[in-house]
PDB file of C-alpha atoms in Angstrom:
ATOM      1  CA  MET A 126       0.000   0.000   0.000  1.00 54.00           C
ATOM      2  CA  SER A 127       1.443   3.308  -1.037  1.00 57.00           C
ATOM      3  CA  LYS A 128       1.906   6.179   1.416  1.00 49.00           C
ATOM      4  CA  LYS A 129      -0.572   8.277  -0.576  1.00 52.00           C
ATOM      5  CA  THR A 130      -3.252   5.570  -0.372  1.00 52.00           C
ATOM      6  CA  LEU A 131      -2.690   5.187   3.368  1.00 45.00           C
ATOM      7  CA  ILE A 132      -3.138   8.926   3.911  1.00 50.00           C
ATOM      8  CA  ILE A 133      -6.384   8.881   1.912  1.00 51.00           C
ATOM      9  CA  LEU A 134      -7.731   5.925   3.943  1.00 50.00           C
ATOM     10  CA  LEU A 135      -6.793   7.542   7.256  1.00 48.00           C
ATOM     11  CA  THR A 136      -8.394  10.816   6.202  1.00 55.00           C
ATOM     12  CA  GLY A 137     -11.585   9.015   5.205  1.00 54.00           C
ATOM     13  CA  ALA A 138     -11.685   7.152   8.537  1.00 49.00           C
ATOM     14  CA  PHE A 139     -11.235  10.420  10.421  1.00 48.00           C
ATOM     15  CA  VAL A 140     -14.126  12.044   8.517  1.00 44.00           C
ATOM     16  CA  VAL A 141     -16.392   9.070   9.324  1.00 41.00           C
ATOM     17  CA  LEU A 142     -15.467   9.165  13.015  1.00 43.00           C
ATOM     18  CA  LEU A 143     -16.023  12.926  13.122  1.00 44.00           C
ATOM     19  CA  ALA A 144     -19.464  12.518  11.536  1.00 45.00           C
ATOM     20  CA  LEU A 145     -20.396   9.837  14.060  1.00 40.00           C
ATOM     21  CA  PHE A 146     -19.249  12.035  16.928  1.00 44.00           C
ATOM     22  CA  LEU A 147     -21.408  14.908  15.705  1.00 42.00           C
ATOM     23  CA  ILE A 148     -24.604  12.843  15.450  1.00 39.00           C
ATOM     24  CA  ILE A 149     -24.254  10.703  18.568  1.00 40.00           C
ATOM     25  CA  ASP A 150     -25.154  12.079  21.969  1.00 43.00           C
ATOM     26  CA  LYS A 151     -23.132  10.521  24.778  1.00 41.00           C
ATOM     27  CA  GLY A 152     -26.093   8.932  26.485  1.00 42.00           C
ATOM     28  CA  GLU A 153     -28.542   6.129  26.072  1.00 45.00           C
ATOM     29  CA  VAL A 154     -30.330   7.793  23.163  1.00 49.00           C
ATOM     30  CA  LYS A 155     -28.695   9.023  19.962  1.00 49.00           C
ATOM     31  CA  PHE A 156     -29.530  12.446  18.562  1.00 49.00           C
ATOM     32  CA  LYS A 157     -28.492  14.375  15.526  1.00 50.00           C
ATOM     33  CA  LYS A 158     -28.052  18.118  15.502  1.00 49.00           C
ATOM     34  CA  SER A 159     -29.752  19.872  12.605  1.00 48.00           C
ATOM     35  CA  GLU A 160     -28.403  22.995  10.997  1.00 56.00           C
ATOM     36  CA  LYS A 161     -28.965  26.015  13.203  1.00 68.00           C
ATOM     37  CA  GLU A 162     -32.674  26.672  12.789  1.00 85.00           C
ATOM     38  CA  PRO A 163     -35.085  28.432  15.164  1.00 88.00           C
ATOM     39  CA  LEU A 164     -37.413  25.909  16.773  1.00 90.00           C
ATOM     40  CA  PHE A 165     -40.448  28.174  16.279  1.00 92.00           C
ATOM     41  CA  GLY A 166     -39.383  29.884  13.080  1.00 92.00           C
ATOM     42  CA  ASN A 167     -37.981  33.354  12.673  1.00 92.00           C
ATOM     43  CA  PHE A 168     -39.390  35.962  15.035  1.00 94.00           C
ATOM     44  CA  SER A 169     -38.096  38.501  17.550  1.00 94.00           C
ATOM     45  CA  GLY A 170     -38.773  39.080  21.219  1.00 95.00           C
ATOM     46  CA  THR A 171     -40.977  42.042  20.303  1.00 95.00           C
ATOM     47  CA  ASN A 172     -43.490  39.554  18.838  1.00 96.00           C
ATOM     48  CA  VAL A 173     -44.018  37.990  22.289  1.00 97.00           C
ATOM     49  CA  SER A 174     -46.674  39.528  24.539  1.00 97.00           C
ATOM     50  CA  PHE A 175     -46.865  36.909  27.307  1.00 97.00           C
ATOM     51  CA  ILE A 176     -44.806  34.078  28.796  1.00 98.00           C
ATOM     52  CA  LYS A 177     -46.466  31.630  31.190  1.00 98.00           C
ATOM     53  CA  ILE A 178     -43.944  29.602  33.211  1.00 98.00           C
ATOM     54  CA  TYR A 179     -44.331  26.567  35.437  1.00 98.00           C
ATOM     55  CA  PHE A 180     -41.290  24.835  36.905  1.00 97.00           C
ATOM     56  CA  ARG A 181     -40.153  22.609  39.698  1.00 96.00           C
ATOM     57  CA  ASP A 182     -37.385  23.973  41.895  1.00 95.00           C
ATOM     58  CA  TYR A 183     -34.042  22.533  40.852  1.00 87.00           C
ATOM     59  CA  TYR A 184     -33.019  21.817  44.457  1.00 89.00           C
ATOM     60  CA  GLU A 185     -36.319  21.428  46.347  1.00 92.00           C
ATOM     61  CA  ARG A 186     -38.141  19.201  43.893  1.00 89.00           C
ATOM     62  CA  GLU A 187     -41.469  19.307  45.726  1.00 92.00           C
ATOM     63  CA  LYS A 188     -41.599  23.109  45.405  1.00 95.00           C
ATOM     64  CA  THR A 189     -43.193  24.487  42.230  1.00 97.00           C
ATOM     65  CA  PHE A 190     -43.653  27.950  40.744  1.00 97.00           C
ATOM     66  CA  ASP A 191     -46.371  29.079  38.380  1.00 97.00           C
ATOM     67  CA  TYR A 192     -46.577  32.632  37.052  1.00 98.00           C
ATOM     68  CA  THR A 193     -47.194  34.743  33.979  1.00 98.00           C
ATOM     69  CA  LEU A 194     -45.162  37.560  32.481  1.00 98.00           C
ATOM     70  CA  PHE A 195     -47.067  39.878  30.164  1.00 98.00           C
ATOM     71  CA  ARG A 196     -46.408  43.037  28.214  1.00 96.00           C
ATOM     72  CA  SER A 197     -48.654  46.088  28.521  1.00 94.00           C
ATOM     73  CA  ASN A 198     -47.996  49.603  27.197  1.00 89.00           C
ATOM     74  CA  ASP A 199     -44.338  48.779  26.517  1.00 88.00           C
ATOM     75  CA  TYR A 200     -43.788  47.543  30.091  1.00 93.00           C
ATOM     76  CA  TRP A 201     -43.468  43.972  31.352  1.00 97.00           C
ATOM     77  CA  TYR A 202     -45.464  42.775  34.366  1.00 97.00           C
ATOM     78  CA  ILE A 203     -45.597  39.600  36.416  1.00 97.00           C
ATOM     79  CA  SER A 204     -48.653  37.949  37.948  1.00 97.00           C
ATOM     80  CA  TYR A 205     -48.288  35.302  40.665  1.00 95.00           C
ATOM     81  CA  SER A 206     -50.160  34.437  43.866  1.00 92.00           C
ATOM     82  CA  ASN A 207     -52.056  37.668  44.615  1.00 90.00           C
ATOM     83  CA  ILE A 208     -49.328  39.920  43.263  1.00 94.00           C
ATOM     84  CA  VAL A 209     -49.220  41.844  40.007  1.00 95.00           C
ATOM     85  CA  ASP A 210     -46.097  43.937  39.680  1.00 96.00           C
ATOM     86  CA  ARG A 211     -43.758  45.532  37.205  1.00 96.00           C
ATOM     87  CA  VAL A 212     -40.788  43.633  35.768  1.00 96.00           C
ATOM     88  CA  ASP A 213     -37.508  45.273  34.810  1.00 92.00           C
ATOM     89  CA  HIS A 214     -38.078  45.966  31.093  1.00 90.00           C
ATOM     90  CA  LYS A 215     -34.559  44.788  30.214  1.00 93.00           C
ATOM     91  CA  LEU A 216     -35.212  41.448  31.890  1.00 96.00           C
ATOM     92  CA  GLY A 217     -38.603  41.047  30.195  1.00 96.00           C
ATOM     93  CA  ASP A 218     -37.061  41.738  26.790  1.00 96.00           C
ATOM     94  CA  PHE A 219     -34.176  39.361  27.581  1.00 97.00           C
ATOM     95  CA  LEU A 220     -36.556  36.475  28.352  1.00 97.00           C
ATOM     96  CA  ALA A 221     -38.600  37.096  25.196  1.00 97.00           C
ATOM     97  CA  ASN A 222     -35.422  37.158  23.118  1.00 97.00           C
ATOM     98  CA  ILE A 223     -34.319  33.792  24.547  1.00 97.00           C
ATOM     99  CA  LEU A 224     -37.491  32.226  23.128  1.00 97.00           C
ATOM    100  CA  ALA A 225     -36.663  33.641  19.706  1.00 95.00           C
ATOM    101  CA  ASP A 226     -33.165  32.146  19.961  1.00 95.00           C
ATOM    102  CA  ILE A 227     -34.095  28.543  20.852  1.00 94.00           C
ATOM    103  CA  GLU A 228     -32.665  26.245  18.192  1.00 90.00           C
ATOM    104  CA  LYS A 229     -34.161  23.122  16.653  1.00 82.00           C
ATOM    105  CA  LEU A 230     -32.309  19.906  17.539  1.00 73.00           C
ATOM    106  CA  GLU A 231     -34.264  16.835  16.378  1.00 60.00           C
ATOM    107  CA  THR A 232     -34.077  13.215  17.565  1.00 57.00           C
ATOM    108  CA  LEU A 233     -33.399  10.181  15.453  1.00 44.00           C
ATOM    109  CA  SER A 234     -36.804   8.507  15.263  1.00 61.00           C
ATOM    110  CA  ASN A 235     -35.408   4.970  14.977  1.00 60.00           C
ATOM    111  CA  ASP A 236     -33.439   5.302  18.227  1.00 74.00           C
ATOM    112  CA  LEU A 237     -36.339   6.247  20.503  1.00 81.00           C
ATOM    113  CA  PRO A 238     -36.926   4.151  23.651  1.00 86.00           C
ATOM    114  CA  LEU A 239     -40.150   2.157  24.108  1.00 86.00           C
ATOM    115  CA  ASP A 240     -41.697   4.899  26.284  1.00 92.00           C
ATOM    116  CA  PRO A 241     -39.942   8.181  25.424  1.00 92.00           C
ATOM    117  CA  MET A 242     -42.328  10.302  27.503  1.00 95.00           C
ATOM    118  CA  GLU A 243     -41.392   8.378  30.635  1.00 95.00           C
ATOM    119  CA  THR A 244     -37.710   7.931  29.755  1.00 94.00           C
ATOM    120  CA  PHE A 245     -37.241  11.626  28.977  1.00 95.00           C
ATOM    121  CA  GLY A 246     -39.133  12.786  32.103  1.00 96.00           C
ATOM    122  CA  LEU A 247     -41.936  14.425  30.143  1.00 96.00           C
ATOM    123  CA  ASN A 248     -44.791  12.751  32.033  1.00 96.00           C
ATOM    124  CA  ASN A 249     -43.731  14.733  35.096  1.00 95.00           C
ATOM    125  CA  PRO A 250     -42.001  17.680  33.437  1.00 97.00           C
ATOM    126  CA  ASN A 251     -39.434  19.929  35.020  1.00 97.00           C
ATOM    127  CA  ALA A 252     -40.985  22.936  33.317  1.00 98.00           C
ATOM    128  CA  ILE A 253     -43.768  24.035  31.002  1.00 98.00           C
ATOM    129  CA  ILE A 254     -43.341  27.268  29.062  1.00 98.00           C
ATOM    130  CA  VAL A 255     -46.289  28.727  27.151  1.00 98.00           C
ATOM    131  CA  PHE A 256     -45.885  31.892  25.092  1.00 98.00           C
ATOM    132  CA  ASP A 257     -47.255  33.619  22.043  1.00 97.00           C
ATOM    133  CA  ILE A 258     -45.795  34.708  18.743  1.00 96.00           C
ATOM    134  CA  ASN A 259     -47.999  37.411  17.263  1.00 94.00           C
ATOM    135  CA  LYS A 260     -50.941  36.123  19.346  1.00 93.00           C
ATOM    136  CA  LYS A 261     -50.415  32.469  18.330  1.00 96.00           C
ATOM    137  CA  THR A 262     -49.803  30.295  21.419  1.00 97.00           C
ATOM    138  CA  ASN A 263     -46.877  27.870  21.625  1.00 97.00           C
ATOM    139  CA  LYS A 264     -45.840  25.432  24.315  1.00 98.00           C
ATOM    140  CA  ILE A 265     -42.566  23.816  25.376  1.00 98.00           C
ATOM    141  CA  THR A 266     -42.701  20.884  27.778  1.00 98.00           C
ATOM    142  CA  VAL A 267     -39.300  20.350  29.383  1.00 98.00           C
ATOM    143  CA  GLY A 268     -38.233  16.952  30.697  1.00 97.00           C
ATOM    144  CA  ASN A 269     -34.963  15.649  32.108  1.00 95.00           C
ATOM    145  CA  LEU A 270     -31.454  16.753  31.387  1.00 95.00           C
ATOM    146  CA  THR A 271     -29.505  14.566  28.983  1.00 91.00           C
ATOM    147  CA  PRO A 272     -26.685  12.496  30.565  1.00 92.00           C
ATOM    148  CA  THR A 273     -24.186  15.182  29.510  1.00 90.00           C
ATOM    149  CA  LYS A 274     -26.396  17.838  31.208  1.00 93.00           C
ATOM    150  CA  ASP A 275     -25.991  20.105  28.176  1.00 93.00           C
ATOM    151  CA  TYR A 276     -29.574  19.758  26.945  1.00 93.00           C
ATOM    152  CA  TYR A 277     -33.132  19.172  28.116  1.00 95.00           C
ATOM    153  CA  TYR A 278     -35.390  16.615  26.430  1.00 94.00           C
ATOM    154  CA  SER A 279     -38.468  18.492  25.236  1.00 94.00           C
ATOM    155  CA  ILE A 280     -41.629  18.333  23.169  1.00 94.00           C
ATOM    156  CA  VAL A 281     -43.426  21.169  21.440  1.00 94.00           C
ATOM    157  CA  ASN A 282     -47.173  21.865  21.509  1.00 96.00           C
ATOM    158  CA  ASP A 283     -47.878  18.465  23.127  1.00 95.00           C
ATOM    159  CA  SER A 284     -46.827  16.599  19.973  1.00 92.00           C
ATOM    160  CA  THR A 285     -44.994  13.320  20.605  1.00 90.00           C
ATOM    161  CA  ASN A 286     -44.104  12.870  16.926  1.00 85.00           C
ATOM    162  CA  ALA A 287     -40.790  14.622  17.511  1.00 87.00           C
ATOM    163  CA  PHE A 288     -38.547  15.065  20.519  1.00 90.00           C
ATOM    164  CA  TYR A 289     -36.104  17.920  20.803  1.00 91.00           C
ATOM    165  CA  LEU A 290     -32.947  18.805  22.614  1.00 91.00           C
ATOM    166  CA  ILE A 291     -32.877  22.388  23.871  1.00 94.00           C
ATOM    167  CA  TYR A 292     -29.759  23.936  25.313  1.00 94.00           C
ATOM    168  CA  ALA A 293     -29.996  23.691  29.093  1.00 96.00           C
ATOM    169  CA  TYR A 294     -28.617  27.180  29.714  1.00 96.00           C
ATOM    170  CA  LYS A 295     -31.396  28.741  27.640  1.00 96.00           C
ATOM    171  CA  ILE A 296     -34.138  26.969  29.580  1.00 97.00           C
ATOM    172  CA  ASP A 297     -32.409  27.690  32.913  1.00 97.00           C
ATOM    173  CA  ASN A 298     -32.219  31.400  32.038  1.00 97.00           C
ATOM    174  CA  LEU A 299     -35.976  31.417  31.442  1.00 97.00           C
ATOM    175  CA  LEU A 300     -36.838  29.791  34.774  1.00 97.00           C
ATOM    176  CA  LYS A 301     -36.537  32.752  37.124  1.00 96.00           C
ATOM    177  CA  TYR A 302     -38.024  32.734  40.605  1.00 96.00           C
ATOM    178  CA  PRO A 303     -41.054  35.045  40.341  1.00 96.00           C
ATOM    179  CA  TYR A 304     -39.946  37.437  43.091  1.00 94.00           C
ATOM    180  CA  ASP A 305     -36.557  37.811  41.383  1.00 94.00           C
ATOM    181  CA  THR A 306     -38.191  39.198  38.244  1.00 96.00           C
ATOM    182  CA  ARG A 307     -39.805  42.169  40.005  1.00 97.00           C
ATOM    183  CA  ASP A 308     -38.367  45.526  39.070  1.00 97.00           C
ATOM    184  CA  LYS A 309     -36.019  46.766  41.800  1.00 96.00           C
ATOM    185  CA  ASN A 310     -35.907  50.209  40.199  1.00 95.00           C
ATOM    186  CA  ILE A 311     -38.258  52.693  41.847  1.00 95.00           C
ATOM    187  CA  PHE A 312     -38.581  55.001  38.872  1.00 93.00           C
ATOM    188  CA  THR A 313     -39.653  54.075  35.359  1.00 91.00           C
ATOM    189  CA  ARG A 314     -38.081  55.436  32.192  1.00 87.00           C
ATOM    190  CA  GLU A 315     -40.445  58.412  31.982  1.00 89.00           C
ATOM    191  CA  TRP A 316     -38.826  59.917  35.098  1.00 92.00           C
ATOM    192  CA  ILE A 317     -35.269  59.860  33.766  1.00 87.00           C
ATOM    193  CA  THR A 318     -35.682  63.279  32.128  1.00 87.00           C
ATOM    194  CA  ASN A 319     -38.142  66.150  31.729  1.00 90.00           C
ATOM    195  CA  ILE A 320     -39.083  66.650  35.383  1.00 96.00           C
ATOM    196  CA  THR A 321     -40.867  69.986  35.651  1.00 97.00           C
ATOM    197  CA  GLY A 322     -41.518  70.176  39.387  1.00 97.00           C
ATOM    198  CA  ILE A 323     -40.746  68.721  42.811  1.00 98.00           C
ATOM    199  CA  GLU A 324     -42.808  68.732  45.990  1.00 98.00           C
ATOM    200  CA  TYR A 325     -40.757  67.563  48.941  1.00 97.00           C
ATOM    201  CA  LYS A 326     -41.440  67.027  52.636  1.00 97.00           C
ATOM    202  CA  PRO A 327     -38.264  65.917  54.435  1.00 96.00           C
ATOM    203  CA  ILE A 328     -38.401  63.418  57.280  1.00 94.00           C
ATOM    204  CA  ASN A 329     -38.909  65.038  60.702  1.00 86.00           C
ATOM    205  CA  SER A 330     -40.023  68.326  59.166  1.00 91.00           C
ATOM    206  CA  ASN A 331     -43.404  70.036  58.907  1.00 92.00           C
ATOM    207  CA  VAL A 332     -42.265  72.233  56.022  1.00 95.00           C
ATOM    208  CA  VAL A 333     -43.115  71.325  52.423  1.00 97.00           C
ATOM    209  CA  PHE A 334     -40.796  72.540  49.659  1.00 97.00           C
ATOM    210  CA  VAL A 335     -42.202  73.312  46.212  1.00 98.00           C
ATOM    211  CA  PHE A 336     -39.682  73.628  43.376  1.00 98.00           C
ATOM    212  CA  THR A 337     -40.301  74.389  39.712  1.00 98.00           C
ATOM    213  CA  ASN A 338     -38.172  73.956  36.616  1.00 96.00           C
ATOM    214  CA  LYS A 339     -38.262  76.951  34.259  1.00 94.00           C
ATOM    215  CA  ASN A 340     -36.186  76.559  31.100  1.00 90.00           C
ATOM    216  CA  LYS A 341     -33.798  74.158  32.845  1.00 89.00           C
ATOM    217  CA  SER A 342     -33.338  76.493  35.811  1.00 96.00           C
ATOM    218  CA  TRP A 343     -34.806  75.542  39.192  1.00 97.00           C
ATOM    219  CA  TYR A 344     -36.614  77.928  41.546  1.00 97.00           C
ATOM    220  CA  SER A 345     -38.256  77.594  44.933  1.00 97.00           C
ATOM    221  CA  LEU A 346     -41.916  78.636  45.179  1.00 97.00           C
ATOM    222  CA  SER A 347     -42.436  77.602  48.828  1.00 96.00           C
ATOM    223  CA  PRO A 348     -41.636  78.152  51.664  1.00 96.00           C
ATOM    224  CA  THR A 349     -39.700  80.967  50.035  1.00 95.00           C
ATOM    225  CA  GLU A 350     -39.176  82.263  46.520  1.00 96.00           C
ATOM    226  CA  LYS A 351     -35.531  81.896  45.638  1.00 95.00           C
ATOM    227  CA  GLU A 352     -33.276  80.668  42.864  1.00 96.00           C
ATOM    228  CA  LEU A 353     -32.003  77.134  43.451  1.00 97.00           C
ATOM    229  CA  ASP A 354     -28.775  75.358  42.607  1.00 97.00           C
ATOM    230  CA  SER A 355     -29.888  73.718  39.351  1.00 96.00           C
ATOM    231  CA  VAL A 356     -26.640  71.784  38.942  1.00 96.00           C
ATOM    232  CA  TYR A 357     -27.071  70.218  42.382  1.00 96.00           C
ATOM    233  CA  ILE A 358     -30.723  69.312  41.755  1.00 96.00           C
ATOM    234  CA  GLU A 359     -30.108  67.731  38.334  1.00 95.00           C
ATOM    235  CA  ASN A 360     -26.686  66.144  38.797  1.00 95.00           C
ATOM    236  CA  SER A 361     -26.896  65.150  42.436  1.00 95.00           C
ATOM    237  CA  PHE A 362     -30.350  65.098  44.034  1.00 96.00           C
ATOM    238  CA  LEU A 363     -32.417  63.801  41.097  1.00 96.00           C
ATOM    239  CA  LYS A 364     -29.624  61.609  39.780  1.00 95.00           C
ATOM    240  CA  ASP A 365     -29.187  59.912  43.159  1.00 95.00           C
ATOM    241  CA  LEU A 366     -32.938  59.636  43.593  1.00 95.00           C
ATOM    242  CA  ARG A 367     -33.346  57.858  40.253  1.00 93.00           C
ATOM    243  CA  SER A 368     -30.548  55.425  41.105  1.00 93.00           C
ATOM    244  CA  LEU A 369     -32.259  54.137  44.272  1.00 94.00           C
ATOM    245  CA  ASN A 370     -32.799  50.380  44.359  1.00 95.00           C
ATOM    246  CA  ILE A 371     -35.307  48.359  46.344  1.00 97.00           C
ATOM    247  CA  SER A 372     -33.706  46.061  48.925  1.00 97.00           C
ATOM    248  CA  PHE A 373     -36.797  43.899  49.378  1.00 97.00           C
ATOM    249  CA  PHE A 374     -40.565  44.018  48.978  1.00 97.00           C
ATOM    250  CA  VAL A 375     -42.929  43.816  51.939  1.00 97.00           C
ATOM    251  CA  ASP A 376     -45.559  41.288  50.818  1.00 95.00           C
ATOM    252  CA  ASP A 377     -46.499  39.948  54.236  1.00 95.00           C
ATOM    253  CA  LYS A 378     -50.078  41.144  54.682  1.00 94.00           C
ATOM    254  CA  ARG A 379     -49.813  41.982  58.394  1.00 96.00           C
ATOM    255  CA  LYS A 380     -46.576  43.908  58.125  1.00 96.00           C
ATOM    256  CA  ARG A 381     -47.756  45.735  55.031  1.00 97.00           C
ATOM    257  CA  GLU A 382     -51.025  46.816  56.688  1.00 97.00           C
ATOM    258  CA  LYS A 383     -49.194  47.901  59.834  1.00 96.00           C
ATOM    259  CA  LEU A 384     -46.806  50.088  57.851  1.00 97.00           C
ATOM    260  CA  LEU A 385     -49.598  51.603  55.771  1.00 97.00           C
ATOM    261  CA  LYS A 386     -51.555  52.559  58.910  1.00 95.00           C
ATOM    262  CA  THR A 387     -48.762  54.867  60.059  1.00 89.00           C
ATOM    263  CA  SER A 388     -48.716  58.481  58.931  1.00 92.00           C
ATOM    264  CA  PRO A 389     -45.937  59.019  56.364  1.00 94.00           C
ATOM    265  CA  GLU A 390     -42.845  60.659  57.850  1.00 95.00           C
ATOM    266  CA  GLY A 391     -42.133  62.432  54.578  1.00 96.00           C
ATOM    267  CA  TYR A 392     -42.598  62.225  50.826  1.00 97.00           C
ATOM    268  CA  ILE A 393     -41.203  63.226  47.466  1.00 97.00           C
ATOM    269  CA  LYS A 394     -43.548  64.074  44.599  1.00 97.00           C
ATOM    270  CA  LEU A 395     -42.272  64.542  41.047  1.00 97.00           C
ATOM    271  CA  PHE A 396     -44.094  66.171  38.140  1.00 97.00           C
ATOM    272  CA  ASN A 397     -43.653  65.995  34.393  1.00 95.00           C
ATOM    273  CA  PRO A 398     -45.922  67.470  31.669  1.00 94.00           C
ATOM    274  CA  THR A 399     -48.339  64.511  31.802  1.00 94.00           C
ATOM    275  CA  ASN A 400     -47.904  62.608  35.077  1.00 95.00           C
ATOM    276  CA  THR A 401     -47.251  62.819  38.804  1.00 97.00           C
ATOM    277  CA  PHE A 402     -45.161  60.381  40.838  1.00 97.00           C
ATOM    278  CA  LEU A 403     -45.432  60.076  44.633  1.00 97.00           C
ATOM    279  CA  LEU A 404     -42.995  58.237  46.901  1.00 97.00           C
ATOM    280  CA  SER A 405     -44.154  58.107  50.542  1.00 97.00           C
ATOM    281  CA  ILE A 406     -41.653  57.547  53.352  1.00 97.00           C
ATOM    282  CA  LEU A 407     -43.534  55.356  55.837  1.00 97.00           C
ATOM    283  CA  LYS A 408     -40.981  54.536  58.491  1.00 95.00           C
ATOM    284  CA  VAL A 409     -37.286  54.477  59.298  1.00 96.00           C
ATOM    285  CA  GLU A 410     -36.386  51.290  61.127  1.00 94.00           C
ATOM    286  CA  GLY A 411     -32.890  49.966  61.712  1.00 94.00           C
ATOM    287  CA  THR A 412     -31.020  49.880  58.418  1.00 96.00           C
ATOM    288  CA  ASN A 413     -34.175  50.229  56.328  1.00 97.00           C
ATOM    289  CA  ILE A 414     -36.348  53.048  55.077  1.00 97.00           C
ATOM    290  CA  TYR A 415     -39.822  51.688  54.319  1.00 98.00           C
ATOM    291  CA  CYS A 416     -41.578  53.348  51.399  1.00 97.00           C
ATOM    292  CA  TYR A 417     -44.879  53.132  49.588  1.00 98.00           C
ATOM    293  CA  ASP A 418     -45.426  53.608  45.875  1.00 97.00           C
ATOM    294  CA  PRO A 419     -49.199  54.170  45.397  1.00 96.00           C
ATOM    295  CA  GLN A 420     -48.886  54.015  41.613  1.00 94.00           C
ATOM    296  CA  ARG A 421     -47.501  50.509  41.922  1.00 95.00           C
ATOM    297  CA  ASP A 422     -49.328  49.722  45.181  1.00 95.00           C
ATOM    298  CA  SER A 423     -46.071  48.339  46.597  1.00 96.00           C
ATOM    299  CA  VAL A 424     -44.473  48.598  50.014  1.00 97.00           C
ATOM    300  CA  PHE A 425     -40.723  48.075  50.021  1.00 98.00           C
ATOM    301  CA  ALA A 426     -37.507  48.844  51.859  1.00 98.00           C
ATOM    302  CA  ILE A 427     -34.465  50.755  50.686  1.00 97.00           C
ATOM    303  CA  ASP A 428     -31.079  50.947  52.377  1.00 96.00           C
ATOM    304  CA  TYR A 429     -30.887  53.690  55.014  1.00 95.00           C
ATOM    305  CA  GLU A 430     -27.152  54.366  54.899  1.00 94.00           C
ATOM    306  CA  SER A 431     -27.005  55.054  51.172  1.00 91.00           C
ATOM    307  CA  SER A 432     -30.226  57.027  50.852  1.00 93.00           C
ATOM    308  CA  HIS A 433     -31.251  58.807  54.075  1.00 92.00           C
ATOM    309  CA  TYR A 434     -29.707  62.138  52.978  1.00 93.00           C
ATOM    310  CA  LEU A 435     -32.202  62.268  50.100  1.00 95.00           C
ATOM    311  CA  PHE A 436     -35.098  62.356  52.568  1.00 95.00           C
ATOM    312  CA  THR A 437     -33.605  64.651  55.200  1.00 94.00           C
ATOM    313  CA  SER A 438     -32.196  67.501  53.113  1.00 93.00           C
ATOM    314  CA  PRO A 439     -32.840  71.031  54.461  1.00 94.00           C
ATOM    315  CA  LEU A 440     -33.791  73.849  52.123  1.00 95.00           C
ATOM    316  CA  GLU A 441     -30.287  75.340  52.415  1.00 94.00           C
ATOM    317  CA  ARG A 442     -28.853  72.371  50.522  1.00 94.00           C
ATOM    318  CA  PHE A 443     -30.883  73.337  47.435  1.00 96.00           C
ATOM    319  CA  LEU A 444     -30.272  77.100  47.461  1.00 94.00           C
ATOM    320  CA  LYS A 445     -27.956  78.654  44.961  1.00 86.00           C
ATOM    321  CA  ILE A 446     -24.943  80.274  46.600  1.00 78.00           C
ATOM    322  CA  THR A 447     -24.384  83.724  45.166  1.00 67.00           C
ATOM    323  CA  ASN A 448     -21.286  85.843  45.612  1.00 57.00           C
ATOM    324  CA  LYS A 449     -22.080  89.189  47.143  1.00 49.00           C
TER     325      LYS A 449
END
């Protein structure tokens, strides 16, 4: 056998082995990977208006979660238990985009076990994901992980004619705990710019400040009429206010009712040309400042150390210092 012939034979054997490696999953069942093709066709996350998720906790298998994410007026919301709340819009868009990026990986039909639904864990699924594409409902039923733990066995729209492998990291990124999806930002996008007025009652004060924005310059209307430090208000006070994050939500009914029964210790009200936003300061306790957002109907805590100066500022901090 010539050296050239030997090289050709070895090359051919390598190609065959490589092909076998690409179509065989290292488990009990063999799968082939199709060309990269979206499982539900070509669409974008903007075509999704709701995502209904059920899943069993990865660690506490008896614990289950069932909730719905839905889009309304360009915002994402979550509904679970007796709670309906806003979702961070970036997270909502991220989850919708994952659905648009799920690839099609088909099984080899002649290598299926006798009872694939049982073998693949689809009779007692780990997760069920229902969502729409332009108002048409789709469903993914998620079974067990493959032996390599890279994929989940799945079926689509309850059809057992085909079984799919879906990348595990994509499914895992969809299965968020419901309380982790809630928006920890206090202010929505409409309050990032174009604030025309502020009404402010500091904690431990009976005086209410009323400020107005005239052509990007701030003035005090009450308790005195004076020019304010516009740079401080825009680049410090409002900037820091917008950056506040919620530490945790108060969903316990008793604690929530108890906090709401107390008279607010202070508040900040913001105005823009079309809306008003009110943040009530209910109570300062330990390392927490408890607040109420009536627009969202949510009671929550923010960190005292990083935010108390925003709710205790005297008028002098806002006044413009003029050289005499």
